[in-house]
XYZ file of C-alpha atoms in Angstrom:
467
model
C 91.098 47.582 75.094
C 89.553 50.358 77.164
C 92.656 52.284 78.306
C 94.928 53.446 75.524
C 98.700 53.032 75.686
C 99.384 56.261 73.797
C 98.055 58.948 71.516
C 99.615 58.127 68.158
C 101.195 55.121 66.437
C 102.674 55.346 62.937
C 102.898 52.411 60.523
C 105.341 52.534 57.623
C 103.752 50.692 54.706
C 100.133 49.938 53.863
C 100.438 46.393 52.544
C 99.533 43.111 54.278
C 101.857 43.551 57.268
C 101.069 47.260 57.534
C 97.294 46.853 57.629
C 97.501 43.991 60.102
C 99.768 46.077 62.325
C 97.394 49.060 62.049
C 94.491 46.825 63.037
C 96.072 45.677 66.292
C 97.505 49.131 67.069
C 94.048 50.708 66.701
C 93.026 48.915 69.909
C 95.881 50.496 71.846
C 96.424 54.002 70.400
C 93.991 56.856 69.916
C 95.228 57.451 66.388
C 97.086 55.219 63.945
C 98.568 56.726 60.774
C 99.515 54.416 57.902
C 102.013 55.897 55.440
C 102.079 54.369 51.950
C 103.781 55.454 48.728
C 101.095 54.031 46.414
C 97.576 55.282 45.748
C 95.673 52.538 47.557
C 92.252 54.071 47.009
C 92.672 53.933 43.247
C 94.192 50.441 43.349
C 91.098 48.678 44.654
C 91.572 44.971 43.914
C 94.049 45.671 41.090
C 97.837 45.495 40.998
C 99.762 48.508 42.249
C 103.320 49.658 41.417
C 104.985 49.014 44.788
C 104.226 45.278 44.703
C 104.724 44.303 41.090
C 105.158 40.674 42.177
C 101.496 40.532 43.214
C 100.730 39.303 39.682
C 101.956 35.898 40.814
C 99.871 33.331 42.663
C 99.896 33.900 46.413
C 98.692 31.495 49.089
C 97.473 32.211 52.583
C 98.463 29.357 54.876
C 96.061 28.082 57.516
C 97.919 29.722 60.410
C 97.525 33.079 58.697
C 93.869 32.436 57.919
C 93.108 31.739 61.572
C 94.799 34.946 62.711
C 93.074 37.073 60.058
C 89.696 35.488 60.828
C 90.269 36.299 64.501
C 91.124 39.937 63.753
C 88.459 40.312 61.061
C 85.553 37.917 61.723
C 83.838 36.918 58.499
C 87.005 36.875 56.381
C 86.224 33.560 54.676
C 82.563 34.526 54.251
C 83.623 37.732 52.496
C 86.019 35.839 50.238
C 83.278 33.402 49.231
C 80.884 36.300 48.595
C 83.521 37.818 46.296
C 83.607 34.626 44.235
C 86.909 33.348 45.650
C 87.175 29.532 45.523
C 87.487 28.019 49.003
C 88.022 24.341 49.742
C 89.864 21.892 51.941
C 93.617 22.158 51.663
C 94.180 18.427 51.319
C 91.342 17.491 48.976
C 91.194 20.485 46.602
C 94.862 21.561 46.510
C 96.961 18.723 45.085
C 100.708 18.550 45.721
C 103.070 16.448 43.625
C 106.512 15.125 44.532
C 108.587 14.002 41.547
C 105.355 13.646 39.571
C 103.447 11.609 42.179
C 100.358 13.240 43.662
C 99.913 13.280 47.420
C 97.147 11.097 48.778
C 93.857 12.979 48.952
C 92.864 13.667 52.543
C 90.517 16.118 54.225
C 92.596 18.259 56.580
C 90.060 20.674 58.052
C 92.254 23.527 56.777
C 90.782 26.047 54.356
C 92.483 26.849 51.062
C 91.385 30.394 50.152
C 92.258 30.993 46.479
C 92.354 34.789 46.601
C 95.118 36.679 44.860
C 97.097 39.180 46.905
C 95.352 42.388 45.742
C 91.998 40.911 46.815
C 93.323 40.112 50.298
C 94.944 43.542 50.578
C 91.689 45.223 49.579
C 89.808 43.222 52.215
C 92.273 44.232 54.944
C 92.069 47.905 53.934
C 88.278 47.841 53.789
C 88.099 46.512 57.341
C 91.014 48.440 58.902
C 90.668 51.983 57.569
C 87.099 52.530 58.882
C 88.245 51.769 62.436
C 88.161 54.792 64.785
C 91.378 56.776 64.673
C 92.949 55.043 61.654
C 94.274 57.484 59.040
C 95.858 56.660 55.663
C 98.501 58.905 54.095
C 98.726 57.765 50.467
C 101.227 58.792 47.803
C 103.721 59.662 50.500
C 107.415 58.776 50.589
C 109.180 58.065 53.866
C 112.409 60.053 53.815
C 113.920 59.056 57.158
C 113.556 58.675 60.903
C 113.365 61.396 63.531
C 115.117 60.640 66.817
C 115.350 62.215 70.232
C 118.532 63.845 71.506
C 121.139 61.122 71.755
C 119.171 58.968 69.276
C 117.881 56.757 72.091
C 114.268 56.962 70.935
C 112.550 57.222 67.549
C 109.979 59.984 67.795
C 108.683 60.207 64.235
C 109.404 60.059 60.523
C 110.179 62.610 57.837
C 107.876 62.296 54.840
C 107.215 63.996 51.531
C 104.157 63.856 49.330
C 104.719 62.248 45.942
C 102.667 65.078 44.499
C 105.363 67.571 45.533
C 105.712 69.954 48.419
C 108.124 70.297 51.345
C 109.162 67.596 53.766
C 107.190 67.311 56.969
C 107.514 65.415 60.211
C 104.898 62.974 61.469
C 105.498 62.361 65.161
C 104.392 59.238 67.006
C 104.650 57.438 70.326
C 105.426 54.198 68.484
C 106.728 53.720 64.940
C 106.325 50.320 63.259
C 108.247 49.508 60.082
C 106.083 47.246 57.925
C 107.464 48.588 54.649
C 108.373 45.180 53.258
C 111.296 43.950 51.199
C 112.477 47.478 50.488
C 112.768 48.424 54.159
C 115.408 51.056 54.802
C 115.554 50.418 58.532
C 119.085 48.915 58.351
C 120.457 52.074 56.716
C 118.448 54.489 58.848
C 119.542 52.815 62.075
C 123.178 52.765 61.005
C 122.960 56.493 60.282
C 121.804 56.977 63.876
C 124.816 55.095 65.201
C 123.296 51.642 65.716
C 124.983 48.372 64.848
C 123.632 46.502 61.838
C 121.569 43.446 62.738
C 123.204 40.091 61.903
C 121.775 38.615 58.716
C 121.253 35.134 57.346
C 121.025 34.732 53.582
C 120.061 31.836 51.356
C 120.819 32.746 47.756
C 118.841 30.704 45.260
C 118.401 33.162 42.355
C 114.756 32.212 41.920
C 112.616 33.463 39.055
C 108.887 33.024 38.913
C 106.773 33.737 35.852
C 102.977 33.856 35.730
C 100.483 33.723 32.889
C 96.697 34.069 33.307
C 94.133 32.169 31.240
C 90.463 32.676 30.454
C 87.994 30.124 31.721
C 86.355 27.807 31.052
C 89.343 25.774 29.901
C 89.190 23.413 26.915
C 90.747 20.773 29.179
C 90.082 21.312 32.865
C 91.957 19.055 35.323
C 90.621 20.966 38.339
C 86.843 20.955 38.085
C 85.710 22.186 41.514
C 89.204 21.763 42.957
C 91.567 24.699 43.418
C 95.156 23.913 42.497
C 97.754 21.500 41.148
C 101.189 22.087 42.693
C 104.132 20.218 41.132
C 106.780 21.038 43.751
C 110.345 21.577 42.628
C 112.892 19.088 43.952
C 116.683 18.854 43.797
C 116.238 16.166 41.166
C 113.914 18.388 39.133
C 114.346 22.045 40.149
C 111.461 23.383 38.077
C 108.118 23.841 39.800
C 104.697 25.310 39.243
C 101.357 26.266 40.726
C 98.270 25.962 38.534
C 95.255 27.499 40.246
C 91.597 28.367 39.769
C 91.059 31.915 41.031
C 87.907 34.026 41.338
C 87.853 35.244 37.744
C 90.497 33.278 35.892
C 93.019 30.459 35.891
C 96.696 31.127 36.484
C 99.964 29.243 36.183
C 103.107 30.317 38.001
C 106.323 28.601 36.877
C 109.535 28.687 38.905
C 113.199 28.058 38.260
C 116.385 28.566 40.264
C 120.028 29.374 39.591
C 119.159 31.443 36.531
C 116.657 29.004 35.036
C 113.545 30.983 34.131
C 110.364 30.484 32.162
C 109.985 32.773 29.120
C 107.153 35.317 29.099
C 106.161 34.798 25.454
C 103.265 32.393 24.924
C 105.161 29.743 22.985
C 108.170 29.757 25.312
C 105.970 29.664 28.416
C 104.087 26.631 27.108
C 107.354 24.870 26.265
C 108.638 25.424 29.804
C 105.351 24.207 31.304
C 105.584 21.070 29.181
C 108.772 20.082 31.029
C 106.937 19.761 34.360
C 106.507 16.144 35.504
C 102.736 16.697 35.889
C 101.382 16.624 32.347
C 97.871 17.704 33.421
C 99.201 21.253 33.826
C 100.433 21.543 30.245
C 97.330 19.845 28.872
C 95.155 22.427 30.634
C 96.860 25.455 29.074
C 97.984 24.084 25.704
C 94.909 25.410 23.897
C 93.642 27.858 26.541
C 93.169 31.547 25.793
C 95.809 33.777 27.363
C 94.109 36.490 29.420
C 96.906 39.049 29.888
C 100.646 39.485 29.282
C 102.809 37.228 31.415
C 104.864 38.717 34.223
C 108.245 37.615 35.540
C 109.976 38.469 38.815
C 113.455 37.629 40.073
C 113.999 36.821 43.732
C 117.725 36.644 44.505
C 117.784 35.549 48.144
C 115.887 34.925 51.360
C 117.122 37.275 54.085
C 116.550 37.111 57.826
C 117.572 40.045 60.001
C 118.207 39.060 63.605
C 117.147 42.196 65.451
C 116.724 40.080 68.579
C 120.516 39.653 68.740
C 121.258 43.374 69.029
C 122.285 44.658 72.463
C 121.358 48.240 71.639
C 118.288 49.471 69.772
C 116.177 52.653 69.953
C 112.938 52.591 71.926
C 109.672 53.458 70.202
C 110.579 51.543 67.042
C 109.592 48.015 65.932
C 110.004 46.064 62.692
C 107.880 43.201 61.345
C 106.817 41.401 58.174
C 109.181 41.290 55.204
C 111.074 44.224 56.725
C 112.355 41.723 59.306
C 112.484 38.492 57.274
C 112.114 37.929 53.533
C 111.073 34.388 52.616
C 111.398 32.476 49.381
C 107.879 33.065 47.964
C 107.623 29.500 46.673
C 106.668 28.337 50.172
C 103.870 30.913 50.537
C 104.983 31.943 54.023
C 105.168 35.724 53.646
C 101.555 36.754 54.286
C 101.150 34.235 57.086
C 104.362 35.248 58.877
C 103.226 38.871 58.563
C 100.013 37.855 60.350
C 102.051 36.012 62.977
C 104.129 39.155 63.534
C 100.974 41.235 63.990
C 99.778 38.628 66.472
C 103.030 39.000 68.432
C 102.510 42.761 68.467
C 98.937 42.296 69.683
C 100.084 40.087 72.567
C 102.529 42.764 73.693
C 99.969 45.556 73.349
C 97.516 43.585 75.463
C 99.891 44.058 78.412
C 98.756 47.694 78.474
C 102.209 49.238 78.105
C 104.404 50.182 75.164
C 106.094 47.072 73.756
C 109.807 46.850 74.467
C 112.050 46.076 71.529
C 113.832 43.299 73.451
C 110.652 41.404 74.280
C 109.028 42.006 70.907
C 112.010 40.947 68.796
C 112.613 37.924 71.038
C 109.037 36.711 70.540
C 109.037 37.582 66.835
C 112.196 35.485 66.418
C 110.509 32.518 68.111
C 107.611 32.742 65.661
C 109.967 33.096 62.695
C 112.233 30.173 63.619
C 110.094 27.331 62.247
C 109.070 28.850 58.891
C 112.622 30.079 58.314
C 114.121 26.697 59.162
C 111.716 24.887 56.833
C 112.197 27.181 53.837
C 115.937 27.725 54.255
C 116.602 24.017 54.759
C 114.528 23.086 51.721
C 116.387 25.581 49.548
C 119.754 24.339 50.788
C 118.823 20.920 49.433
C 119.771 22.303 46.009
C 123.528 22.211 45.472
C 123.447 25.409 43.410
C 121.929 27.394 46.302
C 124.405 29.356 48.418
C 124.021 29.365 52.181
C 125.241 27.734 55.380
C 124.700 23.977 55.394
C 124.964 21.884 58.524
C 124.811 18.167 59.166
C 121.331 18.683 60.625
C 120.248 20.458 57.427
C 121.376 17.566 55.246
C 119.777 14.968 57.506
C 116.543 16.948 57.674
C 116.355 17.262 53.887
C 116.974 13.550 53.457
C 114.125 12.769 55.849
C 111.755 15.309 54.279
C 112.277 13.667 50.892
C 111.084 10.419 52.435
C 108.115 12.225 54.021
C 107.027 13.613 50.665
C 107.492 10.276 48.936
C 105.391 8.559 51.617
C 102.719 11.267 51.330
C 101.965 10.027 47.811
C 100.558 6.812 49.295
C 99.655 7.551 52.892
C 96.954 10.140 53.679
C 98.094 10.339 57.313
C 101.573 11.412 56.212
C 100.099 13.771 53.608
C 97.905 15.409 56.228
C 100.812 15.731 58.671
C 103.021 17.304 56.016
C 100.356 19.830 55.023
C 99.680 20.777 58.644
C 103.398 21.432 59.060
C 103.882 23.553 55.946
C 100.681 25.421 56.866
C 102.447 26.410 60.142
C 99.814 24.719 62.297
C 102.110 21.968 63.582
C 105.851 22.389 64.222
C 108.323 20.435 62.075
C 108.948 18.185 65.068
C 105.446 16.752 64.581
C 106.777 14.874 61.555
C 109.424 13.280 63.786
C 107.014 11.625 66.220
C 107.640 7.863 66.450
C 104.229 6.981 65.008
C 104.840 9.271 62.014
C 108.410 8.115 61.492
C 107.233 4.495 61.375
C 104.806 5.360 58.597
C 107.457 7.318 56.707
C 110.348 4.908 57.079
C 108.897 1.435 57.463
C 105.273 1.083 56.504
C 105.724 1.928 52.848
C 102.633 4.096 53.091
C 99.022 3.133 53.411
C 96.153 2.989 50.993
C 95.168 6.164 49.153
C 92.043 6.539 51.237
C 91.062 9.888 52.637
C 90.725 10.390 56.375
C 87.725 12.639 56.756
C 87.644 15.574 59.143
C 85.174 18.428 58.639
C 86.291 21.668 57.021
C 85.709 24.461 59.555
C 82.768 26.640 58.669
C 83.434 30.209 57.636
C 81.514 31.065 60.786
C 83.731 28.977 63.086
C 84.433 30.728 66.372
C 88.095 31.741 66.176
C 88.321 33.287 69.588
C 90.968 32.978 72.251
C 90.911 29.184 72.355
C 91.855 28.928 68.661
C 94.260 31.845 68.528
C 97.805 30.614 67.853
C 100.182 31.419 70.683
C 102.463 34.363 70.058
């Protein structure tokens, strides 16, 4: 982008959404300042205090991988060079429904088994060297600065965590990518703006992760990447057992107050209750690598900023600051990338993005992942949220889809393309797919082979997902 839109953009938060936002803003503004409370330089590829949940297994869905590869060519190559396992999503990552494994099928979608700190470090290493990008670490964001009449956000008040007075960082555009702890709702209310309508799905999820030293005494993965016994209303405990760059990890989930213990014996006992016995067999005599970590996630929350009739100019919100997803479905990092892609599309117009257009397009991108995760959670009677007839019918059909996927590789591939946010949910409702799901009883467990895209695949405009 030759002509710049403005002199200075400010990003609140230096995590996944923040670095992706800074990357696209660096094409449009002469300077981009990222403000982050943690010491990112010292963190490297390790955990950092602000995202304690990063200990748990994270997954980057294919839609997110495509966007990141487009913004940072060579992403998959760099992951492989760092020792991160990469394979086909349908032949190396094995889903189970009520104990039955999905049919193995090559999907052409890459499963990149990098934990979150590794992905964050990659994004920082490629974003911060860009011309004009500045990082303010160990800095707290105290509040917003507005113009007279509060019609425009002109900057933020900050304070160093090392002490010292407050200061103001002014900007032409301020982007809140501060994540789950976003204070935008409170700040905007203090400036006289109406609170955005919210949707909540309260599942009281807890996920607990324990790492293990490889090689394992009993290894069900070999060169594969993960076993994923999905939780179901009939059996609301789930897990993800994965081979990462330097270790093996098991994340166990429970809802409505059910939680896996963090002590070794209790963790193993919980894992033994999963309907996929290969998971327990793999860790029964494995060496624990580090203390287990547990994190409680009370509710998914979607803030509908697109429904507001009044909002200050010069201020945008994306990532978890706009919509917090149940982490079980691995949508957070990918939806953050989708939000950055929406921002990029608006910046490419050569003028400052308007909040109406941006939030409208962000809502369109959020609709499908939110519908899929919220509807799935509402399939559990203990989960609190708004249920409709369509929700109940959709959940009944999706149960049949997952059951059919255990026998039919075409259904398995279609399901994985949908949850990877490549195809819309409606793709599973096509007549040819519905016949396989409802009437055929599934096919043979024979893989349909399509090539896995090379790490060097051209991910230019033709492959870029529409914003």
